[in-house]
Coordinates of C-alpha atoms in Angstrom, one line a residue:
Chain A
M1 CA 41.5 107.1 86.8
S2 CA 43.4 108.0 89.9
T3 CA 46.7 109.8 89.5
P4 CA 49.6 107.7 90.6
K5 CA 51.6 108.8 93.6
M6 CA 55.1 109.1 92.4
V7 CA 56.9 110.4 95.4
T8 CA 54.4 110.0 98.3
S9 CA 53.3 106.3 97.8
R10 CA 55.1 105.1 100.9
L11 CA 54.3 107.8 103.3
G12 CA 51.3 106.0 104.8
F13 CA 53.7 103.5 106.5
E14 CA 55.0 104.2 109.9
D15 CA 58.4 102.7 109.0
S16 CA 58.5 104.4 105.5
F17 CA 62.1 105.5 106.2
T18 CA 63.6 102.0 106.7
I19 CA 65.3 99.9 104.1
D20 CA 63.0 97.0 104.9
R21 CA 59.9 98.9 104.0
Y22 CA 61.6 100.4 101.1
V23 CA 62.7 97.2 99.6
K24 CA 59.4 95.5 100.4
T25 CA 57.6 98.2 98.4
G26 CA 59.7 97.8 95.3
G27 CA 62.7 99.9 96.4
Y28 CA 66.0 99.7 94.6
Q29 CA 64.4 97.9 91.6
A30 CA 64.6 101.0 89.5
L31 CA 68.4 101.4 90.3
R32 CA 68.9 97.7 89.3
K33 CA 67.0 98.4 86.1
A34 CA 69.0 101.6 85.4
L35 CA 72.3 99.8 85.9
K36 CA 71.3 97.4 83.1
M37 CA 70.6 100.2 80.8
T38 CA 73.3 102.5 79.3
P39 CA 73.8 105.9 81.0
E40 CA 72.6 107.4 77.7
E41 CA 69.4 105.4 77.9
V42 CA 68.7 106.5 81.4
C43 CA 69.3 110.1 80.4
A44 CA 66.9 109.6 77.4
E45 CA 64.1 108.4 79.7
V46 CA 64.5 111.5 81.9
T47 CA 64.5 113.8 78.8
T48 CA 61.4 112.0 77.6
S49 CA 59.7 112.6 80.9
N50 CA 60.3 116.3 80.6
L51 CA 60.6 116.5 84.3
L52 CA 61.0 120.1 85.3
G53 CA 63.3 120.8 88.2
R54 CA 61.3 121.0 91.4
G55 CA 63.5 123.4 93.2
G56 CA 62.2 126.7 92.0
A57 CA 63.6 127.6 88.6
G58 CA 61.8 124.7 86.8
F59 CA 64.6 123.9 84.3
E60 CA 64.2 120.7 82.3
T61 CA 66.3 118.1 84.2
G62 CA 67.3 116.2 81.1
R63 CA 68.5 119.3 79.4
K64 CA 70.5 120.3 82.5
W65 CA 72.2 117.0 82.4
S66 CA 73.0 117.3 78.7
M67 CA 74.8 120.5 79.3
L68 CA 77.5 118.9 81.4
R69 CA 81.0 119.5 80.1
A70 CA 82.8 116.3 79.0
N71 CA 85.3 115.6 81.7
P72 CA 86.7 112.6 83.6
V73 CA 85.3 113.9 86.9
R74 CA 81.7 115.0 87.3
Y75 CA 79.8 115.6 90.4
L76 CA 76.2 115.3 91.3
V77 CA 74.9 117.5 94.1
V78 CA 71.4 117.2 95.5
N79 CA 70.0 120.4 96.9
G80 CA 68.1 119.7 100.1
D81 CA 68.6 123.2 101.5
E82 CA 64.9 123.8 101.4
S83 CA 64.5 127.3 103.0
E84 CA 62.1 129.1 100.8
P85 CA 59.4 130.5 103.1
A86 CA 56.3 128.3 103.3
T87 CA 58.0 125.4 101.4
F88 CA 58.0 122.2 103.4
K89 CA 57.8 119.4 100.8
D90 CA 61.4 118.4 100.7
R91 CA 61.6 118.1 104.5
M92 CA 58.8 115.5 104.2
L93 CA 60.6 113.6 101.5
I94 CA 63.9 113.7 103.3
E95 CA 62.5 112.6 106.7
R96 CA 59.9 110.1 105.5
D97 CA 61.3 108.5 102.4
P98 CA 65.1 109.0 102.5
H99 CA 65.8 105.8 100.5
Q100 CA 63.7 107.1 97.6
L101 CA 65.9 110.2 97.6
V102 CA 69.1 108.0 97.8
E103 CA 67.9 105.7 95.0
G104 CA 67.0 108.7 92.8
T105 CA 70.4 110.2 93.5
L106 CA 72.2 107.0 92.6
I107 CA 70.2 106.6 89.4
S108 CA 71.1 110.1 88.4
A109 CA 74.7 109.7 89.3
Y110 CA 74.9 106.7 87.0
A111 CA 73.1 108.5 84.3
I112 CA 75.6 111.4 84.3
Q113 CA 78.5 109.0 85.2
A114 CA 79.3 110.8 88.4
T115 CA 81.3 108.6 90.8
Q116 CA 80.9 111.1 93.7
A117 CA 77.5 112.5 94.7
F118 CA 76.6 114.7 97.6
I119 CA 73.2 115.3 99.3
F120 CA 73.3 118.7 100.8
I121 CA 70.7 118.9 103.6
R122 CA 69.8 122.0 105.4
G123 CA 71.4 121.9 108.8
E124 CA 68.2 122.6 110.7
F125 CA 66.7 119.3 109.4
A126 CA 68.1 117.3 112.3
L127 CA 65.7 114.4 111.9
G128 CA 66.2 114.5 108.1
L129 CA 69.9 114.4 108.5
E130 CA 69.7 111.4 110.8
R131 CA 67.3 109.6 108.4
V132 CA 69.4 110.2 105.3
L133 CA 72.6 109.3 107.0
G134 CA 70.9 106.1 108.2
A135 CA 69.6 105.4 104.7
V136 CA 73.1 105.9 103.2
N137 CA 74.6 103.5 105.8
E138 CA 71.9 100.9 105.0
A139 CA 72.2 101.4 101.3
Y140 CA 75.9 100.9 101.5
E141 CA 75.5 97.6 103.4
Y142 CA 72.9 96.6 100.8
G143 CA 75.3 97.1 98.0
A144 CA 73.7 100.1 96.4
I145 CA 76.5 102.5 97.3
G146 CA 80.3 101.9 97.2
P147 CA 82.5 100.0 94.8
D148 CA 80.8 98.0 92.0
I149 CA 77.2 98.6 93.1
F150 CA 74.9 95.6 92.6
G151 CA 77.8 93.9 90.6
S152 CA 77.3 96.4 87.8
G153 CA 80.9 97.6 87.6
F154 CA 79.8 101.1 88.4
S155 CA 81.2 102.6 91.6
V156 CA 79.8 105.6 93.4
D157 CA 80.0 107.2 96.8
L158 CA 77.3 109.3 98.3
V159 CA 78.1 111.8 101.1
V160 CA 75.5 113.5 103.2
H161 CA 76.6 117.0 103.8
P162 CA 74.9 119.2 106.5
G163 CA 74.3 122.9 105.9
A164 CA 74.6 125.4 108.8
G165 CA 71.8 127.8 108.4
A166 CA 71.7 130.1 105.4
Y167 CA 68.8 130.6 103.0
I168 CA 71.2 131.7 100.3
C169 CA 72.7 128.2 100.2
G170 CA 69.6 127.1 98.3
E171 CA 71.0 129.1 95.4
E172 CA 73.0 126.5 93.6
T173 CA 76.3 128.3 93.3
A174 CA 76.2 129.4 96.9
L175 CA 75.5 125.8 97.8
L176 CA 78.6 124.8 96.0
E177 CA 80.7 127.4 97.8
S178 CA 79.3 126.2 101.1
L179 CA 80.0 122.6 100.1
E180 CA 83.6 123.7 99.5
G181 CA 83.8 124.9 103.0
K182 CA 83.3 128.6 102.4
R183 CA 80.8 131.4 103.1
G184 CA 77.7 130.9 101.0
Y185 CA 78.3 133.6 98.4
P186 CA 76.7 133.0 95.1
R187 CA 79.0 132.9 92.1
I188 CA 78.6 135.1 89.0
K189 CA 76.9 133.3 86.2
P190 CA 76.9 133.4 83.3
P191 CA 79.2 132.7 81.7
F192 CA 80.0 129.6 83.7
F193 CA 77.1 127.5 85.1
P194 CA 77.8 124.6 87.4
A195 CA 77.5 122.2 84.4
V196 CA 80.7 123.7 83.1
I197 CA 82.5 124.9 86.3
G198 CA 80.9 123.6 89.4
L199 CA 82.2 121.9 92.6
Y200 CA 86.0 122.2 92.8
G201 CA 85.9 123.7 89.3
E202 CA 84.6 120.4 87.8
P203 CA 81.3 120.0 85.9
T204 CA 78.5 119.5 88.3
V205 CA 74.8 118.9 88.3
V206 CA 72.7 120.4 91.1
N207 CA 69.2 118.9 91.4
N208 CA 66.5 119.4 94.0
V209 CA 65.3 116.7 96.4
E210 CA 61.9 116.2 94.8
T211 CA 63.5 116.1 91.4
M212 CA 65.7 113.2 92.5
S213 CA 62.8 111.5 94.3
N214 CA 60.9 111.3 91.0
M215 CA 63.7 109.2 89.4
P216 CA 62.8 105.8 90.7
W217 CA 59.2 106.1 89.3
I218 CA 60.4 107.5 86.0
I219 CA 62.9 104.6 85.5
S220 CA 60.4 101.9 86.6
N221 CA 57.5 103.2 84.6
G222 CA 59.3 105.0 81.7
G223 CA 59.6 108.7 80.8
A224 CA 56.7 108.5 78.5
A225 CA 54.3 107.4 81.3
F226 CA 55.5 110.4 83.3
A227 CA 55.0 112.7 80.3
A228 CA 51.5 111.4 79.7
L229 CA 50.4 113.2 82.9
G230 CA 50.0 116.9 83.1
A231 CA 49.9 119.2 80.1
G232 CA 52.3 121.0 77.9
R233 CA 55.7 121.3 79.5
S234 CA 54.3 120.7 83.0
T235 CA 54.4 116.9 83.1
G236 CA 53.9 114.4 85.9
T237 CA 52.8 115.1 89.3
R238 CA 54.1 117.7 91.7
L239 CA 54.1 118.3 95.4
F240 CA 52.3 121.5 96.4
A241 CA 52.9 122.8 99.9
L242 CA 49.8 124.6 101.0
S243 CA 49.8 126.8 104.0
G244 CA 48.3 130.0 105.5
H245 CA 44.6 130.4 106.2
V246 CA 43.4 127.1 104.8
K247 CA 41.6 124.5 106.9
Q248 CA 43.9 121.7 105.9
P249 CA 47.5 122.9 105.3
G250 CA 49.8 120.2 104.0
N251 CA 51.7 118.7 101.1
Y252 CA 49.6 117.5 98.3
E253 CA 50.9 115.5 95.4
I254 CA 48.7 116.2 92.4
E255 CA 48.9 116.0 88.7
M256 CA 50.5 119.1 87.2
A257 CA 48.4 121.5 85.1
K258 CA 45.1 119.8 85.7
S259 CA 44.0 121.5 88.9
T260 CA 43.7 125.2 89.6
F261 CA 44.7 127.2 92.7
R262 CA 41.0 127.2 93.6
D263 CA 40.9 123.4 93.5
L264 CA 44.0 123.2 95.7
I265 CA 42.5 125.6 98.2
Y266 CA 38.9 124.4 98.3
N267 CA 38.9 120.7 97.3
P268 CA 37.7 118.8 100.5
D269 CA 40.6 116.3 99.9
L270 CA 43.1 119.1 99.6
G271 CA 43.0 122.5 101.3
G272 CA 39.4 122.1 102.4
G273 CA 38.6 125.8 102.1
V274 CA 39.6 129.0 103.9
R275 CA 39.4 129.2 107.7
R276 CA 36.1 130.5 109.1
D277 CA 34.9 130.3 105.5
N278 CA 36.5 133.7 104.9
K279 CA 37.3 135.1 101.5
V280 CA 40.7 134.8 99.9
K281 CA 42.4 138.2 99.8
A282 CA 45.7 137.2 98.2
I283 CA 47.8 134.2 97.6
I284 CA 51.6 133.8 97.2
P285 CA 51.8 131.2 94.4
G286 CA 55.4 129.9 94.5
G287 CA 57.4 130.9 97.6
A288 CA 58.2 134.2 99.1
S289 CA 60.1 135.2 96.0
A290 CA 57.0 135.1 93.8
P291 CA 54.7 138.0 93.0
W292 CA 51.3 137.8 94.6
F293 CA 48.0 136.8 93.0
G294 CA 44.6 138.2 93.8
P295 CA 41.3 136.2 94.2
D296 CA 40.6 136.9 90.5
Q297 CA 43.5 134.7 89.5
L298 CA 42.5 131.5 91.5
D299 CA 41.4 129.8 88.3
L300 CA 44.8 129.6 86.8
H301 CA 46.1 126.1 86.5
L302 CA 49.0 124.7 88.5
D303 CA 51.0 124.8 85.3
Q304 CA 54.5 126.3 85.2
D305 CA 54.0 128.2 82.0
E306 CA 50.5 129.4 82.7
V307 CA 51.5 130.9 86.0
A308 CA 54.6 132.5 84.4
K309 CA 52.5 134.0 81.7
A310 CA 50.2 135.5 84.4
G311 CA 53.1 137.3 85.9
S312 CA 54.4 135.1 88.7
M313 CA 55.9 131.7 89.2
L314 CA 55.1 128.3 90.4
G315 CA 58.6 128.4 91.9
S316 CA 59.1 126.0 94.8
G317 CA 55.6 124.7 94.7
S318 CA 54.4 126.4 97.8
V319 CA 51.1 128.3 98.0
V320 CA 50.3 130.7 100.9
V321 CA 46.7 131.7 101.3
M322 CA 45.9 135.0 103.1
D323 CA 42.3 135.7 104.0
E324 CA 40.4 138.9 104.3
E325 CA 41.4 139.4 107.9
T326 CA 45.1 139.6 106.9
C327 CA 47.1 142.9 106.9
M328 CA 48.8 143.0 103.5
V329 CA 51.4 145.6 104.8
R330 CA 52.4 143.3 107.6
A331 CA 52.6 140.3 105.4
A332 CA 54.7 142.1 102.8
W333 CA 56.9 143.6 105.5
R334 CA 57.6 140.2 107.0
I335 CA 58.8 138.8 103.7
A336 CA 60.9 141.9 103.1
R337 CA 62.5 141.5 106.5
F338 CA 63.2 137.8 105.6
F339 CA 65.2 138.9 102.6
H340 CA 67.0 141.5 104.6
R341 CA 68.1 139.0 107.2
E342 CA 69.1 136.5 104.5
S343 CA 70.9 138.7 102.0
C344 CA 74.5 137.5 101.8
G345 CA 75.8 141.0 101.6
Q346 CA 77.8 140.7 98.4
C347 CA 75.8 143.2 96.3
T348 CA 74.9 146.7 97.4
P349 CA 71.4 146.9 95.9
C350 CA 70.3 143.8 97.8
R351 CA 72.2 144.4 101.0
E352 CA 71.3 148.0 101.4
G353 CA 68.0 148.0 99.6
S354 CA 66.5 145.2 101.6
G355 CA 67.4 146.9 104.9
W356 CA 65.8 150.2 103.9
I357 CA 62.7 148.5 102.6
D358 CA 62.4 146.6 105.9
K359 CA 62.7 149.8 107.8
I360 CA 60.2 151.8 105.7
M361 CA 57.7 148.9 105.7
R362 CA 58.0 148.6 109.4
R363 CA 57.4 152.3 109.9
I364 CA 54.2 152.2 107.8
E365 CA 52.9 149.2 109.7
D366 CA 53.6 150.9 113.0
G367 CA 51.8 154.0 111.9
Y368 CA 54.6 156.4 111.2
G369 CA 54.5 156.2 107.5
R370 CA 54.3 159.1 105.0
E371 CA 52.5 159.0 101.7
E372 CA 55.7 159.5 99.8
D373 CA 57.0 156.3 101.4
L374 CA 55.1 154.4 98.7
D375 CA 57.1 156.0 96.0
L376 CA 60.3 155.6 98.0
L377 CA 59.6 151.9 98.3
M378 CA 59.0 151.6 94.6
D379 CA 62.2 153.5 93.9
A380 CA 64.2 151.2 96.2
C381 CA 62.6 148.2 94.4
D382 CA 63.5 149.8 91.1
N383 CA 67.1 150.1 92.2
I384 CA 67.3 146.3 92.9
A385 CA 65.2 145.2 89.9
P386 CA 65.0 148.0 87.3
G387 CA 61.5 148.4 86.0
V388 CA 60.0 146.2 88.7
T389 CA 58.7 143.7 86.2
W390 CA 58.3 140.0 86.2
P391 CA 60.5 138.1 85.4
P392 CA 62.7 140.7 87.0
Q393 CA 65.7 142.6 85.7
Q394 CA 68.7 142.1 87.9
T395 CA 71.4 144.3 89.4
T396 CA 72.8 141.6 91.6
I397 CA 74.8 138.4 91.3
C398 CA 72.0 136.1 92.2
V399 CA 68.2 136.3 92.2
L400 CA 67.7 136.9 95.9
G401 CA 67.8 140.6 95.3
P402 CA 65.2 140.7 92.5
S403 CA 62.9 138.6 94.7
I404 CA 62.6 141.4 97.2
P405 CA 60.2 143.5 95.2
S406 CA 57.8 140.6 94.7
S407 CA 56.0 141.1 98.0
V408 CA 56.6 144.8 98.4
A409 CA 55.9 146.2 95.0
W410 CA 53.1 143.8 94.2
S411 CA 51.3 144.4 97.5
I412 CA 51.6 148.2 96.9
R413 CA 50.1 147.7 93.4
M414 CA 47.3 145.5 94.6
F415 CA 46.5 147.1 98.0
R416 CA 47.6 150.7 97.7
D417 CA 44.4 151.8 99.6
E418 CA 45.4 149.6 102.5
Y419 CA 48.8 151.2 102.7
L420 CA 47.2 154.7 102.6
I421 CA 44.8 153.7 105.5
H422 CA 47.9 152.8 107.6
I423 CA 49.4 156.2 106.8
K424 CA 46.3 158.2 107.3
E425 CA 45.1 156.5 110.5
G426 CA 48.6 156.3 111.9
G427 CA 48.5 152.5 112.5
C428 CA 47.4 149.1 111.4
P429 CA 43.6 148.8 111.0
F430 CA 43.9 145.0 111.6
S431 CA 45.7 145.0 114.9
Chain B
M1 CA 88.8 122.6 126.7
G2 CA 91.4 122.0 124.1
G3 CA 89.9 121.2 120.7
F4 CA 88.6 117.7 120.0
T5 CA 88.5 114.8 122.4
P6 CA 90.5 111.7 121.1
D7 CA 87.2 110.0 120.0
N8 CA 86.1 113.1 118.1
L9 CA 89.5 113.5 116.6
V10 CA 89.1 110.1 115.0
K11 CA 85.6 111.1 113.8
A12 CA 86.9 114.4 112.4
K13 CA 89.5 112.5 110.3
E14 CA 86.9 110.1 109.1
I15 CA 84.7 113.1 108.0
I16 CA 87.7 114.7 106.2
G17 CA 88.3 111.4 104.4
L18 CA 84.8 111.5 102.9
Y19 CA 85.6 114.6 100.8
P20 CA 87.7 115.0 97.7
K21 CA 89.1 118.2 99.2
A22 CA 89.6 118.6 102.9
R23 CA 88.1 122.1 103.2
S24 CA 84.7 120.7 102.4
A25 CA 84.7 119.2 105.9
L26 CA 84.8 122.6 107.5
I27 CA 81.1 122.9 108.3
P28 CA 80.7 119.3 109.4
L29 CA 83.7 119.7 111.7
C30 CA 82.1 122.8 113.1
H31 CA 79.0 120.8 113.8
L32 CA 81.1 118.1 115.5
A33 CA 82.8 120.7 117.7
Q34 CA 79.5 122.1 118.7
S35 CA 78.1 118.7 119.5
Q36 CA 81.1 118.4 121.9
D37 CA 81.1 121.8 123.5
G38 CA 77.7 123.3 122.7
W39 CA 79.3 126.1 120.8
L40 CA 82.3 126.8 118.6
T41 CA 85.1 127.5 121.0
P42 CA 88.3 129.4 120.0
E43 CA 90.3 126.2 120.7
A44 CA 88.0 124.2 118.3
I45 CA 88.5 126.8 115.6
V46 CA 92.3 126.5 115.9
E47 CA 92.1 122.7 115.8
I48 CA 89.8 122.6 112.8
A49 CA 92.1 125.0 111.0
D50 CA 95.0 122.7 111.8
L51 CA 93.2 119.7 110.5
L52 CA 92.2 121.4 107.3
D53 CA 95.5 123.2 106.8
L54 CA 93.8 126.6 107.0
A55 CA 94.3 129.7 109.0
P56 CA 92.0 130.0 112.1
A57 CA 90.6 133.2 110.5
E58 CA 89.4 131.2 107.5
V59 CA 87.5 128.9 109.7
K60 CA 86.0 131.7 111.8
G61 CA 85.3 133.8 108.8
T62 CA 83.4 130.9 107.2
A63 CA 81.6 129.9 110.4
S64 CA 80.5 133.5 111.1
F65 CA 78.4 133.4 107.9
Y66 CA 76.1 130.7 109.2
D67 CA 73.2 131.1 111.7
M68 CA 73.7 127.6 113.3
L69 CA 77.4 128.1 114.1
H70 CA 77.8 130.0 117.4
T71 CA 81.1 131.6 118.2
E72 CA 79.7 132.5 121.6
P73 CA 78.1 130.2 124.2
V74 CA 74.5 129.3 123.7
G75 CA 72.0 128.0 126.2
R76 CA 71.5 124.2 126.6
Y77 CA 68.2 124.6 124.7
L78 CA 68.1 126.8 121.8
V79 CA 64.4 127.7 121.4
G80 CA 63.5 129.0 118.0
V81 CA 60.1 130.5 117.1
C82 CA 59.6 130.9 113.4
T83 CA 57.8 134.2 112.5
N84 CA 58.0 133.9 108.8
I85 CA 54.9 134.4 106.6
A86 CA 53.1 131.1 107.2
C87 CA 53.8 131.1 110.9
M88 CA 53.1 134.8 111.3
L89 CA 49.6 134.1 109.7
G90 CA 49.3 131.5 112.4
G91 CA 50.0 133.8 115.3
A92 CA 53.8 133.4 115.7
Y93 CA 54.5 136.9 117.0
E94 CA 52.0 136.5 119.8
L95 CA 53.5 133.2 120.7
L96 CA 57.1 134.6 120.6
E97 CA 55.9 137.3 123.0
H98 CA 54.6 134.7 125.3
C99 CA 57.9 132.8 125.1
E100 CA 59.8 136.0 126.1
D101 CA 57.5 136.4 129.1
R102 CA 57.7 132.7 130.2
L103 CA 61.5 132.6 129.9
G104 CA 62.0 136.1 131.2
I105 CA 64.4 137.1 128.4
R106 CA 64.1 139.0 125.1
C107 CA 64.7 137.4 121.8
G108 CA 68.4 136.8 121.2
Q109 CA 69.2 136.5 124.9
T110 CA 70.1 133.5 127.2
T111 CA 68.7 132.9 130.6
K112 CA 71.0 133.5 133.5
D113 CA 71.2 129.8 134.4
G114 CA 72.4 129.2 130.8
K115 CA 69.5 126.8 130.1
F116 CA 67.6 128.7 127.4
T117 CA 68.5 130.8 124.4
L118 CA 65.5 132.3 122.6
E119 CA 65.7 133.1 118.8
E120 CA 63.3 134.3 116.2
T121 CA 63.9 132.1 113.2
E122 CA 63.2 132.2 109.6
C123 CA 61.1 129.5 107.9
M124 CA 62.0 126.1 109.2
A125 CA 59.7 124.2 106.8
G126 CA 57.1 123.4 109.4
C127 CA 54.4 125.5 107.8
D128 CA 51.7 122.9 108.0
G129 CA 51.5 123.3 111.8
P130 CA 52.1 127.0 112.5
P131 CA 53.6 128.4 114.6
C132 CA 56.7 126.3 114.2
V133 CA 58.8 126.1 117.4
T134 CA 62.1 124.2 117.5
V135 CA 64.2 123.2 120.4
N136 CA 67.8 122.4 119.3
Y137 CA 66.2 121.8 115.8
R138 CA 63.6 119.3 117.1
Y139 CA 60.1 120.4 115.9
F140 CA 57.1 121.3 118.0
L141 CA 54.3 122.3 115.7
G142 CA 51.1 124.2 116.5
L143 CA 51.7 125.0 120.1
D144 CA 49.6 127.5 121.9
N145 CA 50.7 129.5 125.0
Q146 CA 49.9 126.5 127.3
G147 CA 51.8 124.3 125.0
I148 CA 54.8 126.5 125.4
D149 CA 54.5 126.5 129.2
Q150 CA 54.3 122.8 129.2
L151 CA 57.3 122.5 126.9
V152 CA 59.4 124.8 129.0
D153 CA 58.4 122.9 132.2
D154 CA 59.4 119.6 130.5
L155 CA 62.7 120.9 129.4
E156 CA 63.5 122.4 132.8
A157 CA 62.7 119.1 134.4
G158 CA 64.9 117.2 131.9
R159 CA 61.9 115.1 130.8
L160 CA 62.7 115.6 127.1
D161 CA 66.4 114.8 127.3
N162 CA 66.1 111.6 125.4
E163 CA 64.3 113.3 122.6
I164 CA 66.3 116.5 122.6
P165 CA 70.1 116.4 122.9
P166 CA 71.9 119.4 124.3
H167 CA 72.6 122.3 121.9
G168 CA 75.1 121.5 119.2
T169 CA 74.2 117.9 118.6
V170 CA 72.3 118.1 115.3
Y171 CA 72.5 114.5 114.2
R172 CA 73.2 111.7 116.5
N173 CA 74.3 109.1 114.0
S174 CA 77.1 109.3 111.5
R175 CA 78.4 107.7 108.4
N176 CA 79.7 104.3 109.5
V177 CA 80.5 102.5 106.2
G178 CA 83.0 102.9 103.5
L179 CA 85.3 105.0 105.7
T180 CA 88.6 103.9 104.3
A181 CA 91.1 106.6 103.7
S182 CA 91.7 105.6 100.2
P183 CA 88.9 106.5 97.8
T184 CA 86.4 103.7 97.1
Q185 CA 85.7 105.0 93.6
E186 CA 87.8 105.3 90.5
P187 CA 86.3 107.4 87.8
Q188 CA 85.4 105.2 84.8
A189 CA 86.7 107.5 82.1
G190 CA 90.0 108.4 83.5
G191 CA 92.1 108.9 86.6
K192 CA 91.6 112.5 87.5
S193 CA 90.2 112.0 90.9
S194 CA 93.0 109.8 91.9
Q195 CA 95.2 112.8 91.4
I196 CA 93.3 114.7 94.1
A197 CA 95.5 114.4 97.1
Q198 CA 94.0 112.8 100.1
P199 CA 94.0 115.3 102.9
T200 CA 96.9 114.8 105.2
P201 CA 96.2 116.5 108.5
T202 CA 99.0 118.8 109.3
K203 CA 99.8 120.0 112.8
R204 CA 100.5 123.7 113.0
G205 CA 100.8 125.3 116.3
A206 CA 99.8 122.1 118.1
K207 CA 99.0 122.7 121.7

């Protein structure tokens, strides 16, 4: 039995982004079906599907919806700020199947009875913004957006909102601040999550692009059919963004929990193996914020809970493969530098810690490191995320800070010898 | 230059009308201003502040947070080379060095003729074709040194101007339906959103 393609079924068509192709391939039927159900019934299907949020935190979508505070005004905000290093699945969905995203958003807006929805798209996605803006215009003309959509009595507006270049706006409360026209500073939570106090202080659901793109399939085929795929809590299919030293980098939609990292990397229909048939040295399993895995962990399944139990996360669904010719110090430094550049600056441990870590890592890579630098790095990590454990402890408002040790501390733990060679030989042995 | 052109002023008001609260239009209006002038001029900041009933410092203070909003002039083509992890593994730093040599500028600088600004970017989600190069946010994946030379030649000769608008124009289309000033939607369970005042542009310090 082949696994159904839930979010990538249309991508083979050149004109996959047009409303003609979308409607010809069954588009907007799920929305029509949803509008004939009660909002509670739509919510129930999503809860049954056990769809875990595809943005990074992996929270159950149905449960998130159920936590919304009762209020006359509710907002739905779609998070299309995809900026997690090596994650490129949402860009594909945004550019190549924007109507699927729009339909999923409309279904969800109806389910939570939000009459105003926003799709926040990363500003750098120029083509994506054009495509989704075009799709919203088309869908409005088609009667799917606006007053009394498809004659159902339900009215909803959908605004495409461009970001302006800030990784932190992928964090949901920073995204809401940005959508309110402010600097992207994350808000303190708890006590108040967006479901209670969100956009303009009203209850708000923030869901990821891939999460929304799954909605048409779930409503058309039923939550139970979705839940029948995968295993445990990891149901349905998921897009995995594979990059780094593999022969065929790309986005692959595969059934959750059934394949392993090894399958993803080596299967001829997926990654196709490592370049030059080299050995895997390390992988980053779920975005730059995730602790690294070694070659002995490749047989873990692509299952959210299994990966969490093994000490990392499936996160944003991206997998970076680094082969034996890769300098681990340089790789970890580049990720540390990323967090330093993208720290919003609100919290001292993150703002200052990331800068010092960047500098110390750079000095080791350049051959000016000292042996005590390794302890210094671990101490800096400990100040950001006490104990340097996974999941991390937090001294900061948001989780950007505690993501910094994931590359630094784990690479030191896994490849201490390589750090020491840099220090003893006064330079990078790989350059 | 004095803020928005009359056409763009109409567009700006349409954009403001899309949001329940006017300030939400701040970033879209900054993009609009950049599409007009190539960067966020002091005049545009004042006009955006007027339209949103904010102080200019609030607009500038917000804009300065975001990498894409430039409060100083930028080259006609903003060339970005991503050096984040996936692109670095694909040779991005070597390619960035070549870009610097080809353009005769260091990262962060603009060529004397004002044509090119070179930037080292963070992940642009083009990791399946590293290194990921962008020109005014249009993607060029998997280029080698010759590919960069060709790209720069094409840009200098204006051969890509249909594909790549000048810096600042991120999206070339806009919302063109349901643009009435009055909200199209009434909440089903009550009238709270009707209490949210529609933004009325105020003119402070009009020039």
